[in-house]
């Protein structure tokens, strides 16, 4: 399906879609002053979905609450045992065990990483809090692996449920993590068990996906050999197929571990548990950013050590000497005896606390000395970028912000200029691109959060039709209509604005960095470890650096989203550009094309599907971080989820989480549609 202009005299799909959207926008702009309901959906037309869901779910959850509380009490035992084991294990022995595991899995490099990481935790003074967090992870991950593994095997063995399982996992991936906590809080009560169960639920889908993928990729001759061996289906599955898929399954273990660690930190918001996540939240609320940064770095140390060791286990490679592994453990046990006799407990070793205090003091001095510059950066971004995107030039251009007042004549001039520019582009044969110019100008003049709802619905349907046909168009319209009827439309548009602004910034900045890394191997060697580190940091931690310099507010949320969501754009852009087949590049070079001509005419078109997949991941990351950013003062659907969490309002929490998931799913399907279209165009 063509996205561009027309073929001959017959207009293409992109042209027709752009004409429909432009006509809808013009009608809305003309009629909204006379028909206000076109601009703001009347409350009388909405459905009390939150109340309905709250009534039904409260009844259902109260019905199963006795069983849930029994499960909660049962899970408290292994969690208590694990916590006691970790807290009473001498810290030198635990550091030695992690170091020995690193040596056995990856040699000296991983051994030093494990030693440095856990030594940092000891020196931080947060050993007790860290072991409490680790105990939650240690109990939740086996539950997640069991649940995810069983789900993946079920989907592989019963093809009829496979599509349903994939749909459920897609929804779980897009529903904000905090939305899980509201019903779980009602079921299991306040405390660490909620974090444990939420962590297990959140960490199960990566395991299920990788089990399914691993079993699907088993070579046909291996399956035939299993059948020829004469074993029954269970023997074939557990003795041959699952061991053959072990590498992919271990990737699922790695992803589940990281997801569980991230969710345990998030669950600290309601757990009130003396863990490292609660310490981060508490110090941030007190504006003790030195301590918050130290606690956040403890989480980063855990994440990096766990990630590297579990990733090393997933790789098929020779393990290192068991004798040295046992020797490291023996040294740790010897030091543990000395520590028991002479050294203080790990919780009393606060070697880095003075460093945190120094950072806090230096930060205070820096902010006081450069407060005007920091405020200038924030205000410039808000007044000249974010605010116009949110409420439009008509509302954002004021004497206080821009030095003059936006008038109706300016709106008319802007639209006329955009129409003229679009006409020139259309005259050159790119009709759809020319029509997009006045559409975008109208959106900037109005503001994303102020767009008329018919324009948004028809616009989403038009984009869906171009990307994937009628089915995708209908999906986009019906999903957004559900948000409209729920009464959360205004908050949804606000969330769409902030995540859209962050994604646009990530696309421009991340695409540029990816391009530079594709052209320069040296640049990629510098950028790659930064990307690796950013991908292992739990969501919570991204709030700390932006709060340190820009305090609570919308701009800080915007920066936090960018920090988290930019990595996929960098990676996929660079990967797509360096993966161009050599014969295509040789043909371009032999024809006399320069490096930039080859990049623009050959590499970029071939890399487009991969870059679009990176954009898709960036969108999902942005929506995931948007909810976490609600902790630092943003509004929108994220704020509704937190309000529901504080009031134990299951209906509002589920409805707001579902609305957020709908926005992410629609964006995901639209980008995937364009990526599939580009793959078809390239014959891939």
Coordinates of C-alpha atoms in Angstrom, one line a residue, residues 136 164 199 213 217 219 234 286 290 330 350 368 372 376 434 446-447 485 487 492 508 521 587 620 632 649 668 671:
X136 CA 11.8 -10.2 47.4
X164 CA -4.8 -15.5 23.3
X199 CA 6.9 -8.6 40.7
X213 CA 10.3 -18.5 20.9
X217 CA 13.0 -22.3 16.8
X219 CA 15.2 -27.4 14.2
X234 CA 6.2 -35.3 27.8
X286 CA 13.1 14.7 51.7
X290 CA 23.0 12.7 47.8
X330 CA 36.8 -20.6 50.8
X350 CA 28.8 3.5 56.1
X368 CA 22.3 28.1 44.3
X372 CA 19.2 31.2 37.2
X376 CA 16.4 29.5 32.1
X434 CA 2.1 18.7 1.1
X446 CA -4.4 24.3 18.6
X447 CA -2.2 22.2 20.9
X485 CA -16.4 7.2 26.5
X487 CA -14.4 10.1 30.6
X492 CA -5.3 10.8 27.8
X508 CA 15.6 13.2 16.5
X521 CA 33.0 2.6 15.1
X587 CA 26.7 -0.8 -6.3
X620 CA 6.4 1.7 24.6
X632 CA 7.4 14.0 40.4
X649 CA -10.0 2.9 43.9
X668 CA 2.4 0.1 18.7
X671 CA 4.2 1.8 13.8

